Short mmCIF file of C-alpha atoms and ligand atoms in Angstrom, two decimals:
data_model
loop_
_atom_site.label_atom_id
_atom_site.label_comp_id
_atom_site.label_asym_id
_atom_site.label_seq_id
_atom_site.Cartn_x
_atom_site.Cartn_y
_atom_site.Cartn_z
CA UNK R 1 -2.39 7.42 4.23
CA UNK R 2 -0.35 5.79 1.46
CA UNK R 3 -1.65 3.21 -0.78
CA UNK R 4 1.54 1.51 -0.30
CA UNK R 5 2.44 1.57 3.28
CA UNK R 6 5.79 2.16 4.82
CA UNK R 7 7.39 -1.42 4.41
CA UNK R 8 7.10 -1.11 0.56
CA UNK R 9 9.20 2.05 0.66
CA UNK R 10 11.99 0.27 2.56
CA UNK R 11 12.02 -2.54 0.07
CA UNK R 12 11.82 -0.50 -2.96
CA UNK R 13 13.82 2.73 -2.42
CA UNK R 14 12.04 5.38 -4.38
CA UNK R 15 9.97 3.10 -6.62
CA UNK R 16 6.85 4.17 -4.70
CA UNK R 17 6.76 7.46 -3.02
CA UNK R 18 5.08 6.05 0.16
CA UNK R 19 4.38 9.57 1.60
CA UNK R 20 2.01 10.34 -1.39
CA UNK R 21 -1.74 9.67 -1.23
CA UNK R 22 -3.38 7.18 -3.56
CA UNK R 23 -3.66 7.87 -7.31
CA UNK R 24 -7.33 8.79 -7.16
CA UNK R 25 -6.69 11.76 -4.71
CA UNK R 26 -3.53 12.89 -6.51
CA UNK R 27 -5.42 12.88 -9.86
CA UNK R 28 -8.20 14.93 -8.54
CA UNK R 29 -5.80 17.74 -7.38
CA UNK R 30 -3.83 17.61 -10.63
CA UNK R 31 -6.83 18.04 -12.89
CA UNK R 32 -7.78 21.24 -10.90
CA UNK R 33 -4.30 22.67 -11.73
CA UNK R 34 -5.07 24.45 -15.16
CA UNK R 35 -1.34 25.54 -15.64
CA UNK R 36 -0.14 21.85 -15.24
CA UNK R 37 -2.85 20.74 -17.66
CA UNK R 38 -1.61 23.30 -20.30
CA UNK R 39 2.01 22.33 -19.88
CA UNK R 40 1.24 18.69 -20.21
CA UNK R 41 -1.08 19.15 -23.16
CA UNK R 42 1.43 21.21 -25.07
CA UNK R 43 4.42 18.98 -24.43
CA UNK R 44 2.67 15.63 -25.01
CA UNK R 45 0.93 16.82 -28.23
CA UNK R 46 4.35 18.12 -29.68
CA UNK R 47 6.17 14.73 -29.02
CA UNK R 48 3.13 12.77 -30.24
CA UNK R 49 3.03 14.56 -33.49
CA UNK R 50 6.80 14.18 -34.15
CA UNK R 51 6.63 10.44 -33.33
CA UNK R 52 3.63 9.91 -35.65
CA UNK R 53 5.40 11.68 -38.54
CA UNK R 54 8.55 9.47 -38.17
CA UNK R 55 6.43 6.30 -37.86
CA UNK R 56 4.51 7.13 -40.91
CA UNK R 57 7.68 7.51 -42.89
CA UNK R 58 9.11 4.11 -41.82
CA UNK R 59 7.51 1.48 -44.05
CA UNK R 60 8.61 -1.52 -41.95
CA UNK R 61 7.50 -0.08 -38.63
CA UNK R 62 5.26 -3.03 -37.77
CA UNK R 63 7.96 -5.47 -38.66
CA UNK R 64 10.48 -3.62 -36.33
CA UNK R 65 7.98 -3.86 -33.56
CA UNK R 66 7.47 -7.57 -34.04
CA UNK R 67 11.25 -7.98 -34.20
CA UNK R 68 11.72 -5.84 -30.92
CA UNK R 69 9.15 -7.93 -29.08
CA UNK R 70 10.68 -11.25 -30.27
CA UNK R 71 14.13 -10.28 -29.29
CA UNK R 72 13.01 -9.18 -25.85
CA UNK R 73 10.88 -12.33 -25.30
CA UNK R 74 13.90 -14.47 -26.25
CA UNK R 75 15.86 -12.64 -23.46
CA UNK R 76 13.21 -13.15 -20.85
CA UNK R 77 12.90 -16.79 -21.76
CA UNK R 78 16.56 -17.40 -21.31
CA UNK R 79 17.42 -14.64 -18.86
CA UNK R 80 19.86 -16.84 -16.89
CA UNK R 81 21.95 -17.76 -19.87
CA UNK R 82 22.14 -14.15 -21.26
CA UNK R 83 23.08 -12.64 -17.85
CA UNK R 84 25.92 -15.19 -17.40
CA UNK R 85 27.12 -14.53 -20.86
CA UNK R 86 26.90 -10.82 -20.26
CA UNK R 87 28.97 -11.14 -16.92
CA UNK R 88 31.53 -13.35 -18.57
CA UNK R 89 32.06 -11.00 -21.50
CA UNK R 90 32.13 -7.78 -19.41
CA UNK R 91 34.52 -9.32 -16.88
CA UNK R 92 36.80 -10.51 -19.51
CA UNK R 93 37.04 -7.02 -20.92
CA UNK R 94 38.04 -5.56 -17.51
CA UNK R 95 34.66 -4.56 -15.96
CA UNK R 96 33.72 -5.52 -12.47
CA UNK R 97 30.19 -7.10 -12.43
CA UNK R 98 28.15 -6.98 -9.18
CA UNK R 99 24.63 -8.25 -8.45
CA UNK R 100 22.07 -6.62 -6.37
CA UNK R 101 18.79 -8.13 -5.21
CA UNK R 102 17.13 -4.94 -4.25
CA UNK R 103 17.17 -1.08 -3.91
CA UNK R 104 18.96 -1.26 -0.41
CA UNK R 105 21.68 -3.70 -1.65
CA UNK R 106 22.28 -1.80 -4.96
CA UNK R 107 22.42 1.70 -3.13
CA UNK R 108 24.84 0.28 -0.46
CA UNK R 109 27.00 -1.18 -3.09
CA UNK R 110 27.25 2.00 -5.26
CA UNK R 111 28.03 4.00 -2.04
CA UNK R 112 30.80 1.63 -1.08
CA UNK R 113 32.25 1.79 -4.57
CA UNK R 114 32.32 5.63 -4.61
CA UNK R 115 33.91 5.64 -1.14
CA UNK R 116 36.58 3.42 -2.16
CA UNK R 117 37.66 5.99 -4.79
CA UNK R 118 38.33 8.48 -2.10
CA UNK R 119 35.89 11.05 -3.68
CA UNK R 120 32.68 12.56 -2.25
CA UNK R 121 31.09 13.77 -5.52
CA UNK R 122 29.66 12.01 -8.53
CA UNK R 123 28.20 13.23 -11.81
CA UNK R 124 25.16 11.28 -13.01
CA UNK R 125 23.64 10.41 -16.38
CA UNK R 126 19.85 10.29 -16.32
CA UNK R 127 18.72 6.80 -15.36
CA UNK R 128 15.35 5.21 -14.41
CA UNK R 129 17.17 2.43 -12.59
CA UNK R 130 19.03 4.74 -10.30
CA UNK R 131 15.86 6.69 -9.59
CA UNK R 132 13.94 3.43 -8.92
CA UNK R 133 16.40 2.67 -6.07
CA UNK R 134 16.49 6.31 -4.79
CA UNK R 135 20.25 6.27 -5.31
CA UNK R 136 20.74 10.09 -5.01
CA UNK R 137 19.10 10.30 -1.56
CA UNK R 138 21.07 7.06 -0.49
CA UNK R 139 24.35 8.55 -1.55
CA UNK R 140 23.56 11.91 0.17
CA UNK R 141 22.80 10.01 3.37
CA UNK R 142 26.54 8.57 3.14
CA UNK R 143 27.90 12.09 2.54
CA UNK R 144 28.25 11.75 -1.18
CA UNK R 145 26.85 14.53 -3.42
CA UNK R 146 25.51 13.23 -6.73
CA UNK R 147 24.88 15.87 -9.40
CA UNK R 148 22.35 15.18 -12.11
CA UNK R 149 23.68 16.46 -15.54
CA UNK R 150 20.71 15.78 -17.84
CA UNK R 151 19.13 19.23 -18.27
CA UNK R 152 15.57 18.13 -17.09
CA UNK R 153 16.99 16.02 -14.29
CA UNK R 154 19.05 18.96 -13.17
CA UNK R 155 15.95 21.18 -13.16
CA UNK R 156 14.18 18.65 -11.02
CA UNK R 157 16.99 18.28 -8.64
CA UNK R 158 17.61 22.03 -8.28
CA UNK R 159 14.01 22.61 -7.43
CA UNK R 160 13.78 19.52 -5.10
CA UNK R 161 10.96 18.34 -7.30
CA UNK R 162 10.07 14.77 -8.69
CA UNK R 163 10.23 13.67 -12.31
CA UNK R 164 6.94 13.59 -13.97
CA UNK R 165 7.80 11.79 -17.25
CA UNK R 166 10.22 8.95 -18.19
CA UNK R 167 11.96 10.74 -21.03
CA UNK R 168 11.19 14.38 -20.23
CA UNK R 169 11.30 14.64 -16.44
CA UNK R 170 10.53 18.35 -16.17
CA UNK R 171 7.72 18.17 -18.77
CA UNK R 172 5.42 19.79 -16.22
CA UNK R 173 7.51 22.95 -15.95
CA UNK R 174 7.49 25.75 -18.55
CA UNK R 175 10.22 28.04 -19.41
CA UNK R 176 9.37 30.97 -17.01
CA UNK R 177 9.33 28.37 -14.13
CA UNK R 178 12.79 27.07 -15.16
CA UNK R 179 14.21 30.60 -15.32
CA UNK R 180 12.95 31.03 -11.66
CA UNK R 181 14.49 27.74 -10.62
CA UNK R 182 17.87 28.66 -12.12
CA UNK R 183 17.91 32.07 -10.70
CA UNK R 184 17.02 30.89 -7.18
CA UNK R 185 18.98 27.60 -6.97
CA UNK R 186 21.85 27.73 -9.41
CA UNK R 187 24.61 29.72 -7.79
CA UNK R 188 26.50 30.52 -11.07
CA UNK R 189 23.28 31.52 -13.00
CA UNK R 190 23.80 34.97 -14.80
CA UNK R 191 21.88 37.65 -12.88
CA UNK R 192 20.20 38.91 -16.11
CA UNK R 193 18.95 35.45 -17.14
CA UNK R 194 15.92 35.39 -19.37
CA UNK R 195 13.50 32.68 -20.11
CA UNK R 196 14.76 32.42 -23.74
CA UNK R 197 15.39 28.57 -24.31
CA UNK R 198 18.79 29.34 -25.70
CA UNK R 199 19.88 31.41 -22.64
CA UNK R 200 18.57 28.83 -20.35
CA UNK R 201 20.53 26.03 -22.16
CA UNK R 202 23.79 28.20 -22.10
CA UNK R 203 23.53 28.89 -18.33
CA UNK R 204 22.95 25.09 -17.79
CA UNK R 205 25.88 24.19 -20.17
CA UNK R 206 28.36 26.40 -18.22
CA UNK R 207 27.26 25.12 -14.88
CA UNK R 208 27.53 21.52 -16.08
CA UNK R 209 30.90 22.03 -17.84
CA UNK R 210 32.52 22.98 -14.52
CA UNK R 211 31.11 19.75 -12.92
CA UNK R 212 32.37 17.52 -15.84
CA UNK R 213 35.81 18.89 -15.61
CA UNK R 214 36.38 18.39 -11.92
CA UNK R 215 34.46 15.27 -11.02
CA UNK R 216 36.34 11.87 -11.02
CA UNK R 217 33.42 9.47 -10.47
CA UNK R 218 30.31 8.97 -12.67
CA UNK R 219 27.09 6.93 -12.15
CA UNK R 220 24.88 5.90 -15.19
CA UNK R 221 22.29 3.38 -16.18
CA UNK R 222 22.15 1.65 -19.57
CA UNK R 223 19.61 1.57 -22.40
CA UNK R 224 20.90 -1.87 -23.47
CA UNK R 225 23.30 -4.41 -22.18
CA UNK R 226 24.83 -6.55 -25.04
CA UNK R 227 25.30 -10.19 -23.88
CA UNK R 228 27.51 -11.12 -26.84
CA UNK R 229 30.08 -8.47 -26.02
CA UNK R 230 29.68 -7.44 -22.38
CA UNK R 231 29.04 -3.73 -23.64
CA UNK R 232 26.59 -1.17 -22.33
CA UNK R 233 24.76 1.53 -24.48
CA UNK R 234 23.54 4.96 -23.44
CA UNK R 235 21.28 6.87 -25.90
CA UNK R 236 20.78 10.58 -25.22
CA UNK R 237 20.28 13.91 -26.90
CA UNK R 238 22.44 16.37 -24.95
CA UNK R 239 26.02 14.98 -24.77
CA UNK R 240 26.04 15.14 -20.95
CA UNK R 241 25.90 11.33 -21.01
CA UNK R 242 29.07 11.04 -23.13
CA UNK R 243 30.87 13.63 -20.89
CA UNK R 244 30.04 11.43 -17.81
CA UNK R 245 30.85 8.13 -19.65
CA UNK R 246 34.38 9.35 -20.94
CA UNK R 247 35.83 12.07 -18.63
CA UNK R 248 35.97 10.53 -15.05
CA UNK R 249 38.38 8.00 -13.72
CA UNK R 250 35.63 5.60 -12.40
CA UNK R 251 32.27 4.77 -13.92
CA UNK R 252 29.54 2.85 -12.16
CA UNK R 253 26.47 1.61 -14.04
CA UNK R 254 23.28 0.32 -12.42
CA UNK R 255 21.53 -1.75 -14.96
CA UNK R 256 18.08 -3.70 -14.62
CA UNK R 257 18.64 -7.27 -15.56
CA UNK R 258 15.95 -6.99 -18.29
CA UNK R 259 18.03 -4.37 -20.27
CA UNK R 260 19.81 -7.38 -22.06
CA UNK R 261 19.91 -7.96 -25.75
CA UNK R 262 21.61 -11.06 -27.11
CA UNK R 263 23.68 -9.65 -30.01
CA UNK R 264 25.32 -6.42 -30.99
CA UNK R 265 23.41 -6.64 -34.37
CA UNK R 266 20.07 -6.44 -32.32
CA UNK R 267 20.73 -2.76 -31.81
CA UNK R 268 19.81 -2.30 -35.37
CA UNK R 269 16.20 -2.75 -34.23
CA UNK R 270 16.17 -0.88 -31.16
CA UNK R 271 18.07 2.00 -32.36
CA UNK R 272 15.29 2.66 -34.95
CA UNK R 273 12.50 1.99 -32.47
CA UNK R 274 13.74 3.98 -29.41
CA UNK R 275 14.48 7.39 -30.84
CA UNK R 276 11.30 7.57 -32.95
CA UNK R 277 9.18 6.44 -30.08
CA UNK R 278 10.88 8.60 -27.21
CA UNK R 279 11.93 12.00 -28.41
CA UNK R 280 10.55 11.74 -32.05
CA UNK R 281 14.01 11.72 -33.74
CA UNK R 282 15.35 9.38 -36.42
CA UNK R 283 18.26 8.76 -34.30
CA UNK R 284 19.65 9.93 -30.98
CA UNK R 285 22.31 12.47 -31.37
CA UNK R 286 24.64 10.51 -28.98
CA UNK R 287 24.80 6.63 -28.72
CA UNK R 288 27.71 5.71 -26.51
CA UNK R 289 28.87 2.26 -26.27
CA UNK R 290 31.57 1.05 -23.75
CA UNK R 291 32.79 -2.47 -23.28
CA UNK R 292 34.98 -2.92 -20.07
CA UNK R 293 38.12 -0.86 -19.82
CA UNK R 294 40.24 0.40 -22.70
CA UNK R 295 43.76 1.22 -21.41
CA UNK R 296 44.52 4.96 -21.68
CA UNK R 297 41.03 5.82 -22.99
CA UNK R 298 38.02 6.67 -20.73
CA UNK R 299 37.32 5.52 -17.23
CA UNK R 300 40.01 3.02 -16.00
CA UNK R 301 37.72 1.53 -13.40
CA UNK R 302 34.30 0.34 -14.67
CA UNK R 303 31.77 -1.33 -12.46
CA UNK R 304 28.39 -2.72 -13.47
CA UNK R 305 25.72 -3.39 -10.86
CA UNK R 306 23.04 -5.85 -12.21
CA UNK R 307 19.79 -4.99 -10.49
CA UNK R 308 16.71 -7.33 -9.74
CA UNK R 309 14.60 -5.27 -7.44
CA UNK R 310 11.39 -7.11 -8.25
CA UNK R 311 12.12 -8.07 -11.95
CA UNK R 312 12.40 -11.78 -11.29
CA UNK R 313 8.84 -11.49 -9.45
CA UNK R 314 7.49 -9.83 -12.52
CA UNK R 315 9.06 -12.44 -14.65
CA UNK R 316 7.01 -15.14 -12.81
CA UNK R 317 3.81 -13.44 -13.78
CA UNK R 318 2.82 -15.07 -17.04
CA UNK R 319 0.68 -12.21 -18.28
CA UNK R 320 2.65 -9.41 -16.73
CA UNK R 321 6.12 -10.42 -17.73
CA UNK R 322 5.86 -8.68 -21.05
CA UNK R 323 6.19 -5.42 -19.20
CA UNK R 324 9.88 -6.36 -18.88
CA UNK R 325 10.22 -5.80 -22.68
CA UNK R 326 9.84 -1.99 -21.96
CA UNK R 327 12.57 0.12 -23.32
CA UNK R 328 11.39 3.23 -21.50
CA UNK R 329 10.51 5.28 -24.49
CA UNK R 330 7.37 6.89 -22.92
CA UNK R 331 5.43 6.78 -26.06
CA UNK R 332 2.59 5.29 -24.02
CA UNK R 333 2.49 8.33 -21.65
CA UNK R 334 2.36 10.71 -24.51
CA UNK R 335 -0.79 9.12 -25.96
CA UNK R 336 -2.62 8.35 -22.64
CA UNK R 337 -5.66 10.35 -22.00
CA UNK R 338 -5.25 9.90 -18.21
CA UNK R 339 -1.53 10.88 -18.19
CA UNK R 340 -2.25 14.03 -20.18
CA UNK R 341 -4.74 15.32 -17.67
CA UNK R 342 -3.05 14.21 -14.35
CA UNK R 343 0.69 14.28 -15.13
CA UNK R 344 3.22 11.80 -13.74
CA UNK R 345 3.20 12.86 -10.22
CA UNK R 346 -0.38 11.58 -9.57
CA UNK R 347 1.05 7.97 -9.96
CA UNK R 348 3.12 8.41 -6.82
CA UNK R 349 5.87 6.35 -8.27
CA UNK R 350 9.07 6.39 -10.32
CA UNK R 351 7.33 5.01 -13.39
CA UNK R 352 4.22 7.01 -14.37
CA UNK R 353 1.66 6.55 -17.10
CA UNK R 354 0.38 3.31 -18.63
CA UNK R 355 3.77 1.37 -18.16
CA UNK R 356 3.92 2.67 -14.58
CA UNK R 357 0.37 1.33 -13.90
CA UNK R 358 1.55 -2.14 -14.67
CA UNK R 359 5.31 -2.21 -13.98
CA UNK R 360 5.07 -0.70 -10.47
CA UNK R 361 2.48 -3.29 -9.10
CA UNK R 362 4.49 -6.04 -10.89
CA UNK R 363 7.76 -5.08 -9.19
CA UNK R 364 6.44 -4.33 -5.70
CA UNK R 365 3.37 -6.55 -5.54
CA UNK R 366 -0.14 -5.37 -6.42
CA UNK R 367 -1.15 -5.19 -2.85
CA UNK R 368 1.30 -2.39 -2.43
CA UNK R 369 0.10 -0.31 -5.38
CA UNK R 370 -3.69 -1.53 -5.64
CA UNK R 371 -4.90 1.69 -7.28
CA UNK R 372 -2.52 1.89 -10.18
CA UNK R 373 -4.14 -0.75 -12.48
CA UNK R 374 -7.28 1.20 -12.32
CA UNK R 375 -5.58 4.51 -13.50
CA UNK R 376 -6.47 3.86 -17.12
CA UNK R 377 -9.51 4.27 -19.42
CA UNK R 378 -8.42 0.99 -21.22
CA UNK R 379 -8.65 2.82 -24.53
CA UNK R 380 -5.69 0.78 -25.92
CA UNK R 381 -3.78 3.74 -27.23
CA UNK R 382 -0.71 2.72 -25.32
CA UNK R 383 -0.74 -0.70 -26.93
CA UNK R 384 -0.96 0.75 -30.39
CA UNK R 385 2.21 2.84 -30.09
CA UNK R 386 4.28 0.64 -27.84
CA UNK R 387 7.52 -0.18 -29.92
CA UNK R 388 7.73 -3.63 -28.27
CA UNK R 389 4.06 -4.47 -28.49
CA UNK R 390 3.41 -4.57 -24.65
CA UNK R 391 -0.32 -5.32 -24.49
CA UNK R 392 -0.72 -3.01 -21.51
CA UNK R 393 -4.64 -3.09 -21.44
CA UNK R 394 -4.48 -6.96 -21.05
CA UNK R 395 -2.05 -6.78 -18.24
CA UNK R 396 -4.08 -4.05 -16.49
CA UNK R 397 -7.14 -6.08 -16.52
CA UNK R 398 -5.26 -9.04 -15.09
CA UNK R 399 -3.74 -6.75 -12.38
CA UNK R 400 -7.21 -5.37 -11.55
CA UNK R 401 -8.36 -8.81 -10.78
CA UNK R 402 -5.24 -9.39 -8.61
CA UNK R 403 -5.84 -6.13 -6.79
CA UNK R 404 -9.53 -6.93 -6.11
CA UNK R 405 -8.51 -10.48 -4.70
CA UNK R 406 -5.78 -8.91 -2.50
CA UNK R 407 -8.26 -6.41 -1.22
CA UNK R 408 -10.89 -9.13 -0.46
CA UNK R 409 -8.13 -11.21 1.34
CA UNK R 410 -7.20 -8.24 3.35
CA UNK R 411 -10.84 -7.64 4.42
CA UNK R 412 -11.31 -11.25 5.16
CA UNK R 413 -8.02 -11.32 7.20
CA UNK R 414 -9.09 -8.31 9.14
CA UNK R 415 -12.51 -9.73 9.91
CA UNK R 416 -11.14 -13.13 11.12
CA UNK R 417 -8.47 -11.42 13.28
CA UNK R 418 -11.30 -9.34 14.97
CA UNK R 419 -13.36 -12.49 15.45
CA UNK R 420 -10.49 -14.55 16.85
CA UNK R 421 -9.66 -11.86 19.41
CA UNK R 422 -13.37 -11.43 20.37
CA UNK R 423 -13.64 -15.34 20.93
CA UNK R 424 -10.39 -15.55 22.97
CA UNK R 425 -12.07 -14.90 26.32
CA UNK R 426 -15.34 -14.64 28.12
CA UNK R 427 -15.32 -10.90 28.96
CA UNK R 428 -14.29 -10.05 25.41
CA UNK R 429 -16.97 -12.26 23.91
CA UNK R 430 -19.69 -10.69 26.15
CA UNK R 431 -18.61 -7.16 25.17
CA UNK R 432 -18.44 -8.19 21.39
CA UNK R 433 -22.07 -9.37 21.63
CA UNK R 434 -23.03 -5.98 23.07
CA UNK R 435 -21.14 -4.23 20.36
CA UNK R 436 -22.83 -6.48 17.77
CA UNK R 437 -26.21 -5.02 18.55
CA UNK R 438 -24.72 -1.56 17.75
CA UNK R 439 -23.43 -3.01 14.31
CA UNK R 440 -27.20 -2.96 13.18
CA UNK R 441 -26.73 0.70 12.75
CA UNK R 442 -23.44 0.61 10.94
CA UNK R 443 -23.54 -2.55 9.02
CA UNK R 444 -23.89 -0.72 5.67
CA UNK R 445 -21.29 1.82 6.32
CA UNK R 446 -18.55 -0.13 8.08
CA UNK R 447 -15.06 1.52 7.93
CA UNK R 448 -12.41 0.08 5.58
CA UNK R 449 -11.25 -2.70 5.22
CA UNK R 450 -14.51 -4.07 6.58
CA UNK R 451 -16.38 -1.84 4.06
CA UNK R 452 -15.12 -4.10 1.22
CA UNK R 453 -17.17 -6.90 2.82
CA UNK R 454 -20.34 -5.02 3.98
CA UNK R 455 -20.79 -3.13 0.67
CA UNK R 456 -22.11 -6.28 -1.05
CA UNK R 457 -23.38 -8.36 1.97
CA UNK R 458 -25.99 -7.92 4.68
CA UNK R 459 -24.94 -8.69 8.21
CA UNK R 460 -27.72 -10.78 9.94
CA UNK R 461 -29.41 -8.74 12.90
CA UNK R 462 -28.01 -10.23 16.24
CA UNK R 463 -30.63 -11.80 18.51
CA UNK R 464 -32.17 -9.28 20.93
CA UNK R 465 -31.00 -11.40 23.87
CA UNK R 466 -27.70 -13.31 23.79
CA UNK R 467 -27.79 -16.93 24.97
CA UNK R 468 -25.82 -16.18 28.21
CA UNK R 469 -28.26 -13.59 29.22
CA UNK R 470 -31.16 -15.84 28.42
CA UNK R 471 -29.53 -18.76 30.36
CA UNK R 472 -28.92 -16.57 33.45
CA UNK R 473 -32.49 -15.49 33.53
CA UNK R 474 -33.78 -19.09 33.11
CA UNK R 475 -31.72 -20.21 36.07
S1 LIG U 501 5.46 0.27 -22.38
FE1 LIG U 501 6.19 0.41 -24.51
S2 LIG U 501 5.46 2.62 -24.94
FE2 LIG U 501 5.52 2.56 -22.74
S3 LIG U 501 7.55 3.22 -22.25
FE3 LIG U 501 7.70 1.01 -22.38
S4 LIG U 501 8.31 0.45 -24.43
FE4 LIG U 501 7.63 2.66 -24.46
#
């Protein structure tokens, strides 16, 4: 049974994996997997140390954090203005700007745009927004094959797995496992492939190069959308992104509406914060910026899909809206003691770790992800490392209150629905009174959702003889 229920899946694409059990059960299984814990410990410790070293050598780190938070807060306070400015500037430079309310609308839109090109294959740049809307599966359902080109995403796709980290999606895999995945699922992998990282990278490079050269349509996300120019930026480490952004004839970018920054010069702040916090680098090896269409250079058809999918709902939450500052660096995952032991799959959602524990409930409604705000020790390490100063512990506490209230309402609604049904006819009422006598024995162990009520309250004993019986005997 999912914590989220089926309807949430329909509304949110892959944001919540509704066929997964709740966090507590997933976490229990994950901590029993010693290989997984070893992989996680090694990977998170390495990135953590690299980040800490780079932050220590940046004397104005705290000022950069304040600036990043202030710029994002300005965007959130004037989102309508910056979105229109972005749309106007991108359109003026030859891009087609589309708007999507939710996952279904965005996926259908991208599928239509791909079909209109006459092609049935796309190459993909790693993007959380496209994962959030379950784009690859949605395209597959329309007969369009979408090939992930980020090395880790490719490993995940080949093994039919799910990402477990925002920046390093295959962090839960070690190199022996990756060799096995390539050997079993990559048709052009060399037969004598070893688990040497160089050999693995070379096999992936040759495989991807063929795709880059023959595919005419690419799909990307964007790290930043610049309102002042209408441009988009993708920051990456492998160069696969730049291949996708420059070689194809058509480029379709799915961009969350919170990705805006007002000015090009704001990149000065974010291009210092992001690489240090995410991959532990002074700068990303590839920062690709494109603004509309440049005749004779790069894709000649550029589409931008601006995605809401719960963001305006999150914006309406005064405490929670700060989660929309997030630049998806994953620094909070790498320091989180809960994430380090459970990994990302336990969260059962596209966004794992501390940011996932607040962002997912904010996007889909806490009633659809009630366990996630409790997936934290509230140690505060996530807040200390967050490059845009998101106070995750405070948002977690607020969402815990919302989750408890939502659960209470659910129990109350269920109780009153049962009572209304029992009181709606004489026979039912008589039967209910008989059953009520049995309740004496289960009143402390009523099943969910009634247990939420009976855990803290005593049900009064029903009278030994109901009024109707008594009345009948008197007459
Ligand atoms: S919440 Fe902060 S630390 Fe976590 S991914 Fe977002 S920006 Fe990075």
